[in-house]
CSV table of C-alpha atoms in Angstrom, one decimal:
chain,number,residue,atom,x,y,z
A,61,ASP,CA,-16.6,11.2,-2.6
A,62,ALA,CA,-13.5,9.9,-4.2
A,63,MET,CA,-10.4,11.2,-2.4
A,64,VAL,CA,-7.6,9.7,-4.5
A,65,ILE,CA,-8.4,9.3,-8.2
A,66,GLN,CA,-6.3,7.3,-10.7
A,67,ASN,CA,-6.8,7.4,-14.4
A,68,PRO,CA,-7.1,5.4,-16.4
A,69,ARG,CA,-8.1,2.3,-14.4
A,70,TYR,CA,-6.7,0.1,-17.2
A,71,GLN,CA,-3.9,1.0,-19.6
A,72,VAL,CA,-2.6,-1.0,-22.4
A,73,THR,CA,0.7,0.0,-24.1
A,74,GLN,CA,3.2,-1.5,-26.5
A,75,PHE,CA,6.6,-2.6,-25.6
A,76,GLY,CA,8.9,0.5,-25.6
A,77,LYS,CA,6.0,3.0,-26.0
A,78,PRO,CA,6.1,5.7,-23.4
A,79,VAL,CA,3.1,5.8,-21.1
A,80,THR,CA,1.8,8.2,-18.4
A,81,LEU,CA,-0.4,7.3,-15.5
A,82,SER,CA,-2.1,10.0,-13.5
A,83,CYS,CA,-3.2,10.5,-9.9
A,84,SER,CA,-5.2,13.3,-8.3
A,85,GLN,CA,-6.3,13.9,-4.8
A,86,THR,CA,-8.8,16.1,-3.0
A,87,LEU,CA,-7.3,15.7,0.4
A,88,ASN,CA,-4.7,18.5,0.1
A,89,HIS,CA,-2.0,16.1,1.5
A,90,ASN,CA,1.5,17.2,1.0
A,91,VAL,CA,2.9,13.8,0.4
A,92,MET,CA,2.1,11.6,-2.6
A,93,TYR,CA,3.5,8.1,-3.3
A,94,TRP,CA,3.7,5.7,-6.2
A,95,TYR,CA,3.8,2.0,-5.6
A,96,GLN,CA,4.2,-0.9,-8.0
A,97,GLN,CA,2.4,-4.1,-7.3
A,98,LYS,CA,3.0,-7.2,-9.4
A,99,SER,CA,0.7,-10.1,-9.5
A,100,SER,CA,0.3,-11.8,-6.1
A,101,GLN,CA,3.0,-9.6,-4.6
A,102,ALA,CA,3.1,-6.9,-2.1
A,103,PRO,CA,3.1,-3.2,-3.2
A,104,LYS,CA,6.6,-1.8,-3.5
A,105,LEU,CA,7.4,1.9,-3.1
A,106,LEU,CA,8.9,3.5,-6.3
A,107,PHE,CA,9.1,7.1,-5.1
A,108,HIS,CA,7.4,9.8,-3.2
A,109,TYR,CA,7.0,13.6,-3.2
A,110,TYR,CA,7.0,15.9,-0.2
A,111,ASP,CA,5.4,18.9,-1.8
A,112,LYS,CA,7.6,19.4,-4.9
A,113,ASP,CA,10.6,17.5,-3.5
A,114,PHE,CA,11.1,14.3,-5.3
A,115,ASN,CA,12.5,11.2,-3.5
A,116,ASN,CA,13.4,8.2,-5.4
A,117,GLU,CA,13.9,4.7,-3.9
A,118,ALA,CA,17.4,3.4,-4.5
A,119,ASP,CA,16.2,0.4,-6.5
A,120,THR,CA,13.6,2.1,-8.7
A,121,PRO,CA,14.6,1.7,-12.3
A,122,ASP,CA,15.6,4.8,-14.3
A,123,ASN,CA,12.8,3.9,-16.7
A,124,PHE,CA,10.4,5.3,-14.1
A,125,GLN,CA,10.0,9.0,-13.6
A,126,SER,CA,7.4,11.3,-12.0
A,127,ARG,CA,6.1,14.8,-12.1
A,128,ARG,CA,4.1,16.7,-9.6
A,129,PRO,CA,2.9,20.0,-11.2
A,130,ASN,CA,0.8,21.0,-8.1
A,131,THR,CA,-0.5,19.7,-4.8
A,132,SER,CA,-3.4,17.8,-6.4
A,133,PHE,CA,-1.8,16.0,-9.3
A,134,CYS,CA,1.1,13.5,-9.7
A,135,PHE,CA,2.1,11.6,-12.8
A,136,LEU,CA,4.0,8.4,-13.3
A,137,ASP,CA,5.9,8.3,-16.6
A,138,ILE,CA,7.3,5.0,-17.9
A,139,ARG,CA,9.7,5.9,-20.6
A,140,SER,CA,10.2,2.6,-22.3
A,141,PRO,CA,7.9,0.0,-20.8
A,142,GLY,CA,9.1,-3.6,-20.8
A,143,LEU,CA,7.1,-6.7,-20.3
A,144,GLY,CA,8.3,-6.8,-16.7
A,145,ASP,CA,6.7,-3.4,-16.0
A,146,ALA,CA,3.2,-4.9,-16.3
A,147,ALA,CA,1.7,-4.4,-12.9
A,148,MET,CA,-0.8,-2.5,-10.9
A,149,TYR,CA,0.4,1.0,-10.1
A,150,LEU,CA,-1.0,2.5,-6.9
A,151,CYS,CA,-1.0,6.1,-5.9
A,152,ALA,CA,-1.3,7.1,-2.3
A,153,THR,CA,-1.3,10.3,-0.2
A,154,SER,CA,-0.7,11.2,3.4
A,155,ARG,CA,0.1,14.1,5.6
A,156,ALA,CA,3.8,14.2,6.7
A,157,GLU,CA,3.2,13.5,10.3
A,158,PRO,CA,4.2,10.4,12.4
A,159,GLY,CA,1.5,7.9,12.6
A,160,GLU,CA,-0.4,9.2,9.6
A,161,THR,CA,-2.1,6.6,7.4
A,162,GLN,CA,-2.0,6.6,3.7
A,163,TYR,CA,-5.0,6.9,1.4
A,164,PHE,CA,-4.8,4.8,-1.7
A,165,GLY,CA,-6.4,5.2,-5.1
A,166,PRO,CA,-8.0,2.3,-6.9
A,167,GLY,CA,-4.9,1.7,-9.0
A,168,THR,CA,-4.1,1.6,-12.7
A,169,ARG,CA,-3.5,-1.9,-14.1
A,170,LEU,CA,-0.8,-1.6,-16.9
A,171,LEU,CA,-0.6,-4.2,-19.6
A,172,VAL,CA,2.4,-4.2,-21.9
A,173,LEU,CA,2.0,-6.0,-25.2
B,103,SER,CA,14.0,-6.7,0.6
B,104,GLN,CA,10.6,-7.1,2.2
B,105,GLN,CA,10.4,-5.9,5.8
B,106,GLY,CA,7.7,-8.3,6.8
B,107,GLU,CA,6.5,-11.8,6.2
B,108,GLU,CA,3.0,-13.0,6.6
B,109,ASP,CA,1.5,-16.3,7.2
B,110,PRO,CA,-0.5,-18.0,6.2
B,111,GLN,CA,-0.2,-17.0,2.5
B,112,ALA,CA,-3.7,-18.1,2.0
B,113,LEU,CA,-6.6,-18.9,4.4
B,114,SER,CA,-10.0,-20.2,3.6
B,115,ILE,CA,-12.7,-20.4,6.3
B,116,GLN,CA,-16.4,-20.7,6.7
B,117,GLU,CA,-18.5,-17.6,7.2
B,118,GLY,CA,-18.9,-16.9,10.9
B,119,GLU,CA,-15.5,-18.3,11.9
B,120,ASN,CA,-12.6,-16.2,13.1
B,121,ALA,CA,-9.6,-15.6,10.9
B,122,THR,CA,-6.1,-15.0,12.2
B,123,MET,CA,-3.3,-13.7,10.2
B,124,ASN,CA,0.3,-13.2,11.4
B,125,CYS,CA,3.0,-10.8,10.4
B,126,SER,CA,6.7,-10.7,11.3
B,127,TYR,CA,9.1,-7.9,10.6
B,128,LYS,CA,12.8,-7.3,10.9
B,129,THR,CA,13.7,-3.9,12.2
B,130,SER,CA,12.6,-1.6,15.0
B,131,ILE,CA,9.3,0.2,14.3
B,132,ASN,CA,7.3,3.2,15.5
B,133,ASN,CA,4.1,1.7,14.4
B,134,LEU,CA,2.6,-1.2,12.3
B,135,GLN,CA,-0.4,-0.9,10.1
B,136,TRP,CA,-2.8,-3.3,8.5
B,137,TYR,CA,-4.4,-2.8,5.1
B,138,ARG,CA,-7.0,-4.7,3.1
B,139,GLN,CA,-7.1,-5.0,-0.6
B,140,ASN,CA,-10.0,-6.3,-2.5
B,141,SER,CA,-9.2,-8.1,-5.7
B,142,GLY,CA,-7.9,-5.6,-8.4
B,143,ARG,CA,-8.4,-2.6,-6.1
B,144,GLY,CA,-6.4,-0.2,-4.0
B,145,LEU,CA,-5.5,-0.7,-0.4
B,146,VAL,CA,-7.7,0.4,2.5
B,147,HIS,CA,-6.2,1.2,5.9
B,148,LEU,CA,-7.7,-0.9,8.6
B,149,ILE,CA,-5.8,-0.2,11.8
B,150,LEU,CA,-2.6,1.2,13.2
B,151,ILE,CA,-0.9,0.0,16.3
B,152,ARG,CA,2.0,1.9,17.9
B,153,SER,CA,5.1,0.3,19.2
B,154,ASN,CA,4.1,1.0,22.8
B,155,GLU,CA,0.7,-0.7,22.4
B,156,ARG,CA,0.1,-4.4,22.8
B,157,GLU,CA,-3.4,-4.7,21.6
B,158,LYS,CA,-5.9,-2.6,19.7
B,159,HIS,CA,-9.5,-3.2,18.7
B,160,SER,CA,-11.7,-1.7,15.9
B,161,GLY,CA,-15.1,-3.3,15.4
B,162,ARG,CA,-14.5,-6.9,14.5
B,163,LEU,CA,-10.8,-6.4,14.2
B,164,ARG,CA,-8.3,-7.1,16.9
B,165,VAL,CA,-4.6,-6.5,16.4
B,166,THR,CA,-1.8,-7.5,18.7
B,167,LEU,CA,1.8,-6.5,18.6
B,168,ASP,CA,4.8,-8.2,20.3
B,169,THR,CA,7.8,-6.0,19.7
B,170,SER,CA,10.1,-8.5,21.5
B,171,LYS,CA,9.2,-11.1,18.9
B,172,LYS,CA,8.8,-8.5,16.1
B,173,SER,CA,5.4,-9.9,15.2
B,174,SER,CA,1.8,-8.8,14.9
B,175,SER,CA,-1.4,-10.6,14.4
B,176,LEU,CA,-4.8,-9.5,12.9
B,177,LEU,CA,-7.9,-11.3,14.1
B,178,ILE,CA,-11.2,-10.9,12.3
B,179,THR,CA,-14.1,-12.2,14.3
B,180,ALA,CA,-17.4,-13.5,13.0
B,181,SER,CA,-16.2,-13.4,9.4
B,182,ARG,CA,-18.4,-12.4,6.6
B,183,ALA,CA,-18.3,-13.0,2.8
B,184,ALA,CA,-17.4,-9.4,2.4
B,185,ASP,CA,-14.2,-9.9,4.3
B,186,THR,CA,-12.8,-11.9,1.4
B,187,ALA,CA,-9.7,-9.9,0.4
B,188,SER,CA,-5.9,-9.8,0.8
B,189,TYR,CA,-4.6,-8.4,4.0
B,190,PHE,CA,-1.2,-6.8,4.3
B,191,CYS,CA,0.8,-5.6,7.3
B,192,ALA,CA,3.1,-2.7,6.8
B,193,THR,CA,5.9,-1.2,8.8
B,194,VAL,CA,6.8,2.4,8.4
B,195,LEU,CA,10.2,3.9,7.4
B,196,ARG,CA,10.6,7.6,7.9
B,197,GLY,CA,11.2,9.2,4.6
B,198,THR,CA,12.5,12.7,4.1
B,199,GLN,CA,10.6,15.5,5.8
B,200,GLY,CA,8.3,13.1,7.6
B,201,ALA,CA,7.0,11.2,4.7
B,202,GLN,CA,5.8,7.7,5.8
B,203,LYS,CA,7.3,5.0,3.6
B,204,LEU,CA,5.3,1.8,3.9
B,205,VAL,CA,7.1,-1.5,3.6
B,206,PHE,CA,4.5,-4.3,3.1
B,207,GLY,CA,4.5,-7.9,4.0
B,208,GLN,CA,3.7,-10.5,1.4
B,209,GLY,CA,0.0,-10.6,2.4
B,210,THR,CA,-2.5,-13.2,3.3
B,211,ARG,CA,-5.3,-14.0,0.8
B,212,LEU,CA,-8.4,-14.6,2.9
B,213,THR,CA,-11.4,-16.4,1.4
B,214,ILE,CA,-14.7,-16.6,3.4
B,215,ASN,CA,-16.9,-19.4,2.2
B,216,PRO,CA,-20.7,-18.9,2.6
C-alpha cells in the first residue's frame, strides 16, 4: 500500500504561472518535508512541518511556500515558477524521534515552459 | 553547502561483482543513513548506522563508519541488475522539535551490467 503519495507525478506549467504540488501520507507521521532535486544532483531540503509548525530553510527562495491543512496532506506552492525551478520535488515524512528514517513519495517532476 | 561528498560519482560493474561506494562528511553526526533512488523515483531508505557503530549489515549490504575520518562506505555484495540505481548517503541535522533534516551527498550512480 502506498504510504506517501504525490500528485501529479508529472506537472507542466508555464513560466510565471502558479503551480501547486500535493503530498499525502497514510503513516500519521507528524513531520513532513519537501525536497527539491535538480537533474543529477542531490535532494535539497526546502522546508519541513512539525505538525502545523512551518520551518523554512534559510536559503529557500521566497517563491516557494507550503501549506499543511491537516496531518495527512501537505502542499508545495510555487508562486511564479522560473526555468530554474524545473526539478523533481520529493515529499517525505517521519516521526520526530532520533534515528527515525524518512519515507519518501515517488516525486513530482516539474517542467517549466 | 553539501554536507557529504561521495565517490565515485559513477560506477559500472558486472553482475555478481561487489560494489563499494564511499561517503565523506564534514560535521559531527548522530547517525548516517544510506538511501537508494531508482531513476525518476523517490528515495528508499536502506540502512542507518549510528555514530557509536563501526559496521552494520542488512542482507547483501554492509555499511562501515569511521567517525575519526568522517567517512562511511556502502558495500553491495553479489550485485544484481536490479541494484542499478543512484545511492546517496545522508547525515542528519536536528530540526525544530526533533525533525530529522537530511543533508545528502552528491550520490553515486551505480550500473550493473548483465
